[in-house]
Short mmCIF file of C-alpha atoms in Angstrom, two decimals:
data_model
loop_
_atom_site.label_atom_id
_atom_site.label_comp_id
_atom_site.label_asym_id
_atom_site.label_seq_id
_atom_site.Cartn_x
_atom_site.Cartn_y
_atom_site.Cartn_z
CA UNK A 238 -16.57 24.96 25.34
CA UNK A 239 -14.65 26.21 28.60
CA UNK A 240 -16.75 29.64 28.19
CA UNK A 241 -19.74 27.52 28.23
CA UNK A 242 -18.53 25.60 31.35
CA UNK A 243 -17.82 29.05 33.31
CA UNK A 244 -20.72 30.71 32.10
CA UNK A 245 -22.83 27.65 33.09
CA UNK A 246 -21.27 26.71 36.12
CA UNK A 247 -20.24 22.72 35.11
CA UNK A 248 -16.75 21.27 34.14
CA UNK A 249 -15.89 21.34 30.56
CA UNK A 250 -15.82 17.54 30.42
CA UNK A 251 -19.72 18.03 31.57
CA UNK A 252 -20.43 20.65 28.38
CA UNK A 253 -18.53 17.74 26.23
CA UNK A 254 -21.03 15.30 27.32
CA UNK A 255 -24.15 16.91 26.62
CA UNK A 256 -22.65 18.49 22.82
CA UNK A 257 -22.21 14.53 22.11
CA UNK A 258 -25.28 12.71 23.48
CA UNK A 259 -23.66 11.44 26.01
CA UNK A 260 -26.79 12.80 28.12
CA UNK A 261 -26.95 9.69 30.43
CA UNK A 262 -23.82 10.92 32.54
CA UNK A 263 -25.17 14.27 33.11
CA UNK A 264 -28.45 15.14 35.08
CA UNK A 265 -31.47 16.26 32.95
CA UNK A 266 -31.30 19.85 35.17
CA UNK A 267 -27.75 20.44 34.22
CA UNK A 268 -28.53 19.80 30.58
CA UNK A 269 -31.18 22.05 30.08
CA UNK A 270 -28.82 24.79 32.01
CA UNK A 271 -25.93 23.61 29.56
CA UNK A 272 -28.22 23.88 26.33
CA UNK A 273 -29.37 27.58 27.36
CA UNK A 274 -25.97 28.66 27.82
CA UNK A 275 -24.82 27.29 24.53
CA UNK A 276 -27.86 29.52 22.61
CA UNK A 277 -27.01 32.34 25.03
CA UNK A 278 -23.50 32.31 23.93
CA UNK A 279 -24.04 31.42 20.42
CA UNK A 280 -21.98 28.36 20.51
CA UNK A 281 -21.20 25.96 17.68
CA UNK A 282 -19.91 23.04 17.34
CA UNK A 283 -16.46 23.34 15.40
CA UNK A 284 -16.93 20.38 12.92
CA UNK A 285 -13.30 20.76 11.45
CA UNK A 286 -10.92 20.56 14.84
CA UNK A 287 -13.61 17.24 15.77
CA UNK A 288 -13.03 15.27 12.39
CA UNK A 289 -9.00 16.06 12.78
CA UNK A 290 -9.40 15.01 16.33
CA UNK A 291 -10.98 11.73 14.93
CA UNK A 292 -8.96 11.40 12.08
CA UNK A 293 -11.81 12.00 9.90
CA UNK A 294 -12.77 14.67 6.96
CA UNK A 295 -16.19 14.59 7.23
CA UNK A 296 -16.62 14.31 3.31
CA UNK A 297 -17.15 11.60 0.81
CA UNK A 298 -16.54 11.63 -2.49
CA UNK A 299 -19.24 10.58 -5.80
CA UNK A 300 -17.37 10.41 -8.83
CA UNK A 301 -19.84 9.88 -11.71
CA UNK A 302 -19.32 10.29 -15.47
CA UNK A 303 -21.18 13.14 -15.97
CA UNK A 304 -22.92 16.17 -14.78
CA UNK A 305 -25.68 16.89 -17.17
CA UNK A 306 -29.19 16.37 -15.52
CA UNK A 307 -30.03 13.08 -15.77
CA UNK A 308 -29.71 9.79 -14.40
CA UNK A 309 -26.38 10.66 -11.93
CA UNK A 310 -28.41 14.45 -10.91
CA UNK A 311 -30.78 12.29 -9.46
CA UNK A 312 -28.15 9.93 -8.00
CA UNK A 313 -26.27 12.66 -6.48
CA UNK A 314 -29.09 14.20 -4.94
CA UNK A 315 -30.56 10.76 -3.37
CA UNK A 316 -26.58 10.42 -2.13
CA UNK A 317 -26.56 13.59 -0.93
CA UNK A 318 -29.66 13.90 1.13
CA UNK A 319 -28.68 10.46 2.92
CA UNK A 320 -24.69 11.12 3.65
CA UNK A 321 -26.02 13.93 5.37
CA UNK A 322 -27.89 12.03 7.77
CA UNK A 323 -25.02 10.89 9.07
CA UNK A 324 -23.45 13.97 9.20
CA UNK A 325 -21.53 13.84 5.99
CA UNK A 326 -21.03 16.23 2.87
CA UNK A 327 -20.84 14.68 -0.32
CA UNK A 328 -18.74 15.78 -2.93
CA UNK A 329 -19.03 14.87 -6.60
CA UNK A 330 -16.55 14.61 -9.47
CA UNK A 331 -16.45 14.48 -12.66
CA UNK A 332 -15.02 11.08 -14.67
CA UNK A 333 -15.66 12.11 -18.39
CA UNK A 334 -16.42 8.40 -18.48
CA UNK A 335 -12.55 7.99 -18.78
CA UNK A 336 -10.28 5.04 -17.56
CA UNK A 337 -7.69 7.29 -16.40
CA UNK A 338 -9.68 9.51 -14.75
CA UNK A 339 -11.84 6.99 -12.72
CA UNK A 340 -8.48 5.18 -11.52
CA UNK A 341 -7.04 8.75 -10.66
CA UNK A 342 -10.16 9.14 -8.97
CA UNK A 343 -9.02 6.30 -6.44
CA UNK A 344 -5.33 7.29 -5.88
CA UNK A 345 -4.50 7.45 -2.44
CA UNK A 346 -3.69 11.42 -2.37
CA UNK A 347 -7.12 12.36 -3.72
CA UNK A 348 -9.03 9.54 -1.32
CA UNK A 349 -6.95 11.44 2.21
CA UNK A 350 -9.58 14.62 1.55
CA UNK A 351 -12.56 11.60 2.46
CA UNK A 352 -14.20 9.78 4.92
CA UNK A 353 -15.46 7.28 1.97
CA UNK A 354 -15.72 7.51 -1.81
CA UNK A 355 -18.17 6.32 -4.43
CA UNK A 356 -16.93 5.34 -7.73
CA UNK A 357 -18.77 4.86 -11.05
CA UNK A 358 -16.86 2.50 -13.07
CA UNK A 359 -18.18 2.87 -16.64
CA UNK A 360 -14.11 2.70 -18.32
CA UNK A 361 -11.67 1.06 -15.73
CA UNK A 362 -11.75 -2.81 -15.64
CA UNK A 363 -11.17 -5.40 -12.75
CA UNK A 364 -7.66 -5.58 -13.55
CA UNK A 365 -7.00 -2.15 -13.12
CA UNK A 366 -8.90 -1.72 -9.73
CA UNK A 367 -7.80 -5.09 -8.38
CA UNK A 368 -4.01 -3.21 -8.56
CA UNK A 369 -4.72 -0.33 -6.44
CA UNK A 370 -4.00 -0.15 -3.08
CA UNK A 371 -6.58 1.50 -0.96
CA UNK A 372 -6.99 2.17 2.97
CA UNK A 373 -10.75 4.58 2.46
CA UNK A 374 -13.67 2.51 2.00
CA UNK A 375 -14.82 2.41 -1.10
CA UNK A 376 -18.47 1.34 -2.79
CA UNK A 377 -18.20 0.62 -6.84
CA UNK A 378 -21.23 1.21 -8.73
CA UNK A 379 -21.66 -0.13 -12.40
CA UNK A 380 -21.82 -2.95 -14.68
CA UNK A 381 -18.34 -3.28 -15.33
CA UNK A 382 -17.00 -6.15 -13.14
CA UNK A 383 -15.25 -5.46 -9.71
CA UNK A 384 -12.52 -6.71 -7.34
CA UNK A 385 -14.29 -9.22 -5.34
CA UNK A 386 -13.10 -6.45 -2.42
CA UNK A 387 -14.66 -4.10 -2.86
CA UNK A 388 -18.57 -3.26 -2.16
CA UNK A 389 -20.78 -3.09 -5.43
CA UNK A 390 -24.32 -1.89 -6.08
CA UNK A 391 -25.91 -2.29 -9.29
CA UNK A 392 -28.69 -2.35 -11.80
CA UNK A 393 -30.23 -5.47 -13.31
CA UNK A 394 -29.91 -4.06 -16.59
CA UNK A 395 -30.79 -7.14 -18.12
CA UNK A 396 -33.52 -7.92 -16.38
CA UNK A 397 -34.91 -4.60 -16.72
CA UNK A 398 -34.35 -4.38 -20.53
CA UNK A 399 -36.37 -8.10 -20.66
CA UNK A 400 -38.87 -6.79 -18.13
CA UNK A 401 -40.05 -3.92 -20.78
CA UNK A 402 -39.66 -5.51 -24.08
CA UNK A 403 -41.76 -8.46 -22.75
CA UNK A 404 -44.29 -6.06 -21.65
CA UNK A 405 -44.81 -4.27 -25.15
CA UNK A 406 -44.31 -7.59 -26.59
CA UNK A 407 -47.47 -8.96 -24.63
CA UNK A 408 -49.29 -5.63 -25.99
CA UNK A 409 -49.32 -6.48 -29.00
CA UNK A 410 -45.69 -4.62 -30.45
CA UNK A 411 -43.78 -6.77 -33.12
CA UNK A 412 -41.48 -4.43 -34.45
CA UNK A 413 -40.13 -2.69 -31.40
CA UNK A 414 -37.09 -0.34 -32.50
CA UNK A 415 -34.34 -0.50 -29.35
CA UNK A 416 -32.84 3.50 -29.14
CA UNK A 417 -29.53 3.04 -27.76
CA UNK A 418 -28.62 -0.71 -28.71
CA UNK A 419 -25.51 -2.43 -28.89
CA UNK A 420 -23.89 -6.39 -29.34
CA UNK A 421 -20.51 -6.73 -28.06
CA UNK A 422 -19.32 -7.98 -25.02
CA UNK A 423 -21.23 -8.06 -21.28
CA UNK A 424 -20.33 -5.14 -19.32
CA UNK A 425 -21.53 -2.13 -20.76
CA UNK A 426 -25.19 -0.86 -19.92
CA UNK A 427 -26.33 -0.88 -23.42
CA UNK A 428 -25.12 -4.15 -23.76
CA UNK A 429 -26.49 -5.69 -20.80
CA UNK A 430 -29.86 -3.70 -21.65
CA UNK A 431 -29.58 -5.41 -25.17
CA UNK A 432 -29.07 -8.62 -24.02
CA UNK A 433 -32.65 -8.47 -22.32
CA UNK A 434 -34.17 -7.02 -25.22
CA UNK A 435 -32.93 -9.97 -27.17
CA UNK A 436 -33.85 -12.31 -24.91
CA UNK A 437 -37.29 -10.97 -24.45
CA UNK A 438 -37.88 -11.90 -28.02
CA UNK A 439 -36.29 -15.07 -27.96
CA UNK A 440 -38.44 -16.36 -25.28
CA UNK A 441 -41.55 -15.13 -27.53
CA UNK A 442 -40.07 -16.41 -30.64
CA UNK A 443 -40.06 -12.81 -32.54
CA UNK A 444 -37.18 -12.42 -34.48
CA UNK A 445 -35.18 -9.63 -33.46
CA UNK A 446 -34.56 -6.88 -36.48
CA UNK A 447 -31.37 -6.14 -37.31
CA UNK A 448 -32.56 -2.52 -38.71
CA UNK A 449 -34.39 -1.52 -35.32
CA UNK A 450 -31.41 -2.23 -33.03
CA UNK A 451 -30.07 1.64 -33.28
CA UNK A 452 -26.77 2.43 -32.31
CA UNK A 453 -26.68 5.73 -30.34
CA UNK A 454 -26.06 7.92 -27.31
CA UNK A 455 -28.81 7.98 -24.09
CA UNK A 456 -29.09 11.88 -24.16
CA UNK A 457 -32.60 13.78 -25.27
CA UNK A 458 -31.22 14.37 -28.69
CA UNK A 459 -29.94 11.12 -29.58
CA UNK A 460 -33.16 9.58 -29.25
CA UNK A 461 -34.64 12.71 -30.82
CA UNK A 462 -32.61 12.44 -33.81
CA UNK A 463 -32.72 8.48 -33.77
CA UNK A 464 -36.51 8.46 -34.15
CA UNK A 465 -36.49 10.90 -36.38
CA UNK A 466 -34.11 8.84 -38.64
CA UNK A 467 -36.03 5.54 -38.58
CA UNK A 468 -39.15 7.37 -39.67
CA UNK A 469 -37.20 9.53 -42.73
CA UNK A 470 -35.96 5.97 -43.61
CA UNK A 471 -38.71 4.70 -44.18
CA UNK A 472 -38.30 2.31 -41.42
CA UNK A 473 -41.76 0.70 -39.89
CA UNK A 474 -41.73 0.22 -36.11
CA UNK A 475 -45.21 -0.20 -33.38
CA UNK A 476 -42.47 0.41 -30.49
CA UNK A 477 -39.74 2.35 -28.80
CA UNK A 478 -37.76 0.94 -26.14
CA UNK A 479 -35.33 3.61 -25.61
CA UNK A 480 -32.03 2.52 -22.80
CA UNK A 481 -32.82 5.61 -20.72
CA UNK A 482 -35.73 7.63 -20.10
CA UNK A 483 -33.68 11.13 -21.57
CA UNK A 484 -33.51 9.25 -24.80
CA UNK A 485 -37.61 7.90 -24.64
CA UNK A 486 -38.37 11.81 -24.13
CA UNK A 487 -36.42 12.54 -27.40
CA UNK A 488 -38.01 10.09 -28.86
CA UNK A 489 -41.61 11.14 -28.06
CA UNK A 490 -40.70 14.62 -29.61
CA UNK A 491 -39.65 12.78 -33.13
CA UNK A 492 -42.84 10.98 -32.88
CA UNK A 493 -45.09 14.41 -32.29
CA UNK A 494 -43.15 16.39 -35.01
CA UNK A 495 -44.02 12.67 -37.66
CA UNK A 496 -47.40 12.49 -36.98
CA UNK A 497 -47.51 9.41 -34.97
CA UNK A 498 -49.54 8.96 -32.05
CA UNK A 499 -48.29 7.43 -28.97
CA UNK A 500 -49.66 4.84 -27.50
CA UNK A 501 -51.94 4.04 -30.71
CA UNK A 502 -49.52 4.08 -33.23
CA UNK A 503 -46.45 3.59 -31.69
CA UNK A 504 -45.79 2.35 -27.78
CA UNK A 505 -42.60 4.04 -25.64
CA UNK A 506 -41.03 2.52 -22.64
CA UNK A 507 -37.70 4.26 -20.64
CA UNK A 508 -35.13 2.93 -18.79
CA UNK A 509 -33.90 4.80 -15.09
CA UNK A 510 -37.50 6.25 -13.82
CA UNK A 511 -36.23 10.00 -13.93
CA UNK A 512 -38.50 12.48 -12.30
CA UNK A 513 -38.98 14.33 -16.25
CA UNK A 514 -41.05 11.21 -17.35
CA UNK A 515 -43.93 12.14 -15.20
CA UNK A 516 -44.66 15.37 -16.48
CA UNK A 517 -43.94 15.17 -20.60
CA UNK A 518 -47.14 14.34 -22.39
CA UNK A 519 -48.01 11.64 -22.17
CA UNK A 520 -46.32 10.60 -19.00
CA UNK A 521 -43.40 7.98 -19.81
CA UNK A 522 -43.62 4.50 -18.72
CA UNK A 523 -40.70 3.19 -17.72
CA UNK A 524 -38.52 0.55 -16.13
CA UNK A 525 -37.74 1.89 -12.54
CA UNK A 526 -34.24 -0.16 -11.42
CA UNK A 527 -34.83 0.19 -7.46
CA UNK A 528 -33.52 3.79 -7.61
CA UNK A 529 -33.84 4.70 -3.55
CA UNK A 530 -32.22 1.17 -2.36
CA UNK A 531 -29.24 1.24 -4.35
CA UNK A 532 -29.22 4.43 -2.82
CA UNK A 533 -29.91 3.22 0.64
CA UNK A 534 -27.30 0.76 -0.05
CA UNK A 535 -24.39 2.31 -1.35
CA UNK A 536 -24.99 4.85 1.90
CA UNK A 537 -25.19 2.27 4.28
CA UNK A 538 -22.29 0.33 3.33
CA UNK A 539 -19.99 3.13 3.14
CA UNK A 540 -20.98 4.25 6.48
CA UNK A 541 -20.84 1.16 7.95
CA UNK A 542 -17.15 0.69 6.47
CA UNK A 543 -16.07 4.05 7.42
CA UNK A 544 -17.41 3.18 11.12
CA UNK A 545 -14.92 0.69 11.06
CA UNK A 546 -12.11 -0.80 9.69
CA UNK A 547 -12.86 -0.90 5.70
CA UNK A 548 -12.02 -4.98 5.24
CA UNK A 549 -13.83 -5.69 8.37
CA UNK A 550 -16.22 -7.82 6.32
CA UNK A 551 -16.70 -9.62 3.39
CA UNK A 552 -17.47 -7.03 0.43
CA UNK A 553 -20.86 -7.73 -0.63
CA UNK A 554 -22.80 -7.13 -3.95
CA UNK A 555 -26.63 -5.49 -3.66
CA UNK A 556 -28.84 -5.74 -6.73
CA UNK A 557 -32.49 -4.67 -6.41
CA UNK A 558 -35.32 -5.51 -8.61
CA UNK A 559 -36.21 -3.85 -11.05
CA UNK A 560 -40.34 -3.00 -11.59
CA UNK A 561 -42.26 -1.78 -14.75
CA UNK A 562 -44.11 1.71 -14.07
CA UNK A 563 -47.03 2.05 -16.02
CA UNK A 564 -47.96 5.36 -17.47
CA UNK A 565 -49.37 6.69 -20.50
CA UNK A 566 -47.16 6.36 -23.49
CA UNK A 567 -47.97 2.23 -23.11
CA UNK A 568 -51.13 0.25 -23.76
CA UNK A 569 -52.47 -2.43 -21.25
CA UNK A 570 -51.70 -5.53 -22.35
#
């Protein structure tokens, strides 16, 4: 900076104010002059000596449960392009989905390397989080129930889940077979996703089937192989609502390799809106759980904490609404 002030003939303090906006103190001649000298002398801006100056890293941290491309990909990438919009790098981690690891995750020597960190609590529980002691801003994303501290985004999974069996339901579906199902408690994602399901049927006075609520995993083979199952058992079924869209494409593979034709003999309807359900054949519908504002939320409140003291305000919870996308593997209604 002081080789750009002698080369361009202002005080350093002048070169400081035009690197950081500050372009109302300085006249717009002596900018331009400043600006040329800084391409002339190849001068950049060393990020590293300003965040230590400001007591900042210039990083946050995503920790998510898993890596495989899928819903947190997409997540990751939506973070990513919007942290660095304000001039942040994200950095993502890996969970495993474990309670240990997600709480190690928070511990105060791995939160010093960030500005702001981004936790996805699938195995930790309020009690656990509600013991830490944390200084970083931090924005919980999840089902599982949080702190009333911290900042939490999350899916109406329920909501969702009754959005789309309602909607094969008023296609004329009766036997809809739910890919990923579970009964239990109320903070898991299958479980919340069940819980619509159920009540979707409830409200329409179908019975729910015991032998079409499958128990499995959300990847493209478990709904593959889950399919495949219900049709080798002999199993009758109009409708797939699979918990996530990777286990709806499985699913429209089993039905291919059987014989059945989707939508005419059987409907399918995903959960998450992943980019992959437009372009299988046919295109997925699925339920899309406001994907780019819990996004725009979980960016916004972390900034906004990091830009100032982190229990400045009241922690607040942000829930969009969830909306049905119509595609091809559904009939109209």
């Amino acid at each position: 900076m002081s080789d750009v002030a002698r080369r361009a003939g202002v005080s350093p303090m002048t070169v400081s104010n035009v690197i950081n906006g500050r372009a109302q103190r300085v006249s717009e001649q002596t900018r331009l002059r400043v600006l040329a000298t800084i391409d002339e002398l190849g001068y950049q801006v060393n990020m590293t000596a300003r965040n230590l100056r400001m007591g900042r890293t210039g990083a946050v941290g995503l920790a998510v449960p898993a890596f495989a491309p899928g819903y947190y990909a997409q997540l990751a990438q939506r973070l990513a392009d919007r942290f660095d919009a304000h001039g942040l790098r994200l950095v993502v981690e890996r969970t495993g989905a474990s309670r240990a690891a997600e709480l190690d995750a928070l511990a105060a020597p791995r939160l010093s390397s960030y500005d702001g960190f981004v936790l996805s609590v699938v195995a930790g529980d309020a009690a656990d989080l509600e013991k830490l002691s944390i200084d970083t801003p931090v924005v919980l994303i999840g089902e599982r129930a949080v702190p009333a501290r911290f900042d939490h985004v999350l899916m109406d999974n329920v909501g969702g889940a009754r959005m789309a069996t309602e909607f094969l339901l008023r296609s004329g579906a009766r036997r809809i077979a739910l890919l990923g199902g579970a009964a239990g408690g109320a903070e898991s994602m299958h479980e919340l996703r069940t819980q619509g399901y159920q009540a979707a049927h409830e409200a329409a006075g179908v019975p729910v089937r015991d032998e079409l609520v499958v128990g499995c995993d959300f990847g493209v083979e478990d709904g593959y192989t889950a399919t495949h199952e219900l049709v080798v058992r002999g199993i009758a079924f109009d409708a797939v609502f699979a918990l996530t869209d990777s286990g709806a494409i499985g699913a429209l593979r089993a039905l291919a390799e059987t014989g059945r034709k989707v939508p005419d003999d059987v409907q399918v309807v995903g959960f998450d809106d992943l980019d992959d359900g437009r372009f299988v054949v046919p295109a997925l519908t699925t339920v899309e759980p406001g994907n780019a504002e819990m996004a725009d939320a979980i960016c916004s409140l972390l900034v906004e904490r990091i830009a100032s003291r982190p229990d400045q305000a009241p922690a607040r919870v942000v829930m969009p609404e969830p909306r049905l996308v119509e595609r091809e593997t559904t009939r109209r209604p």
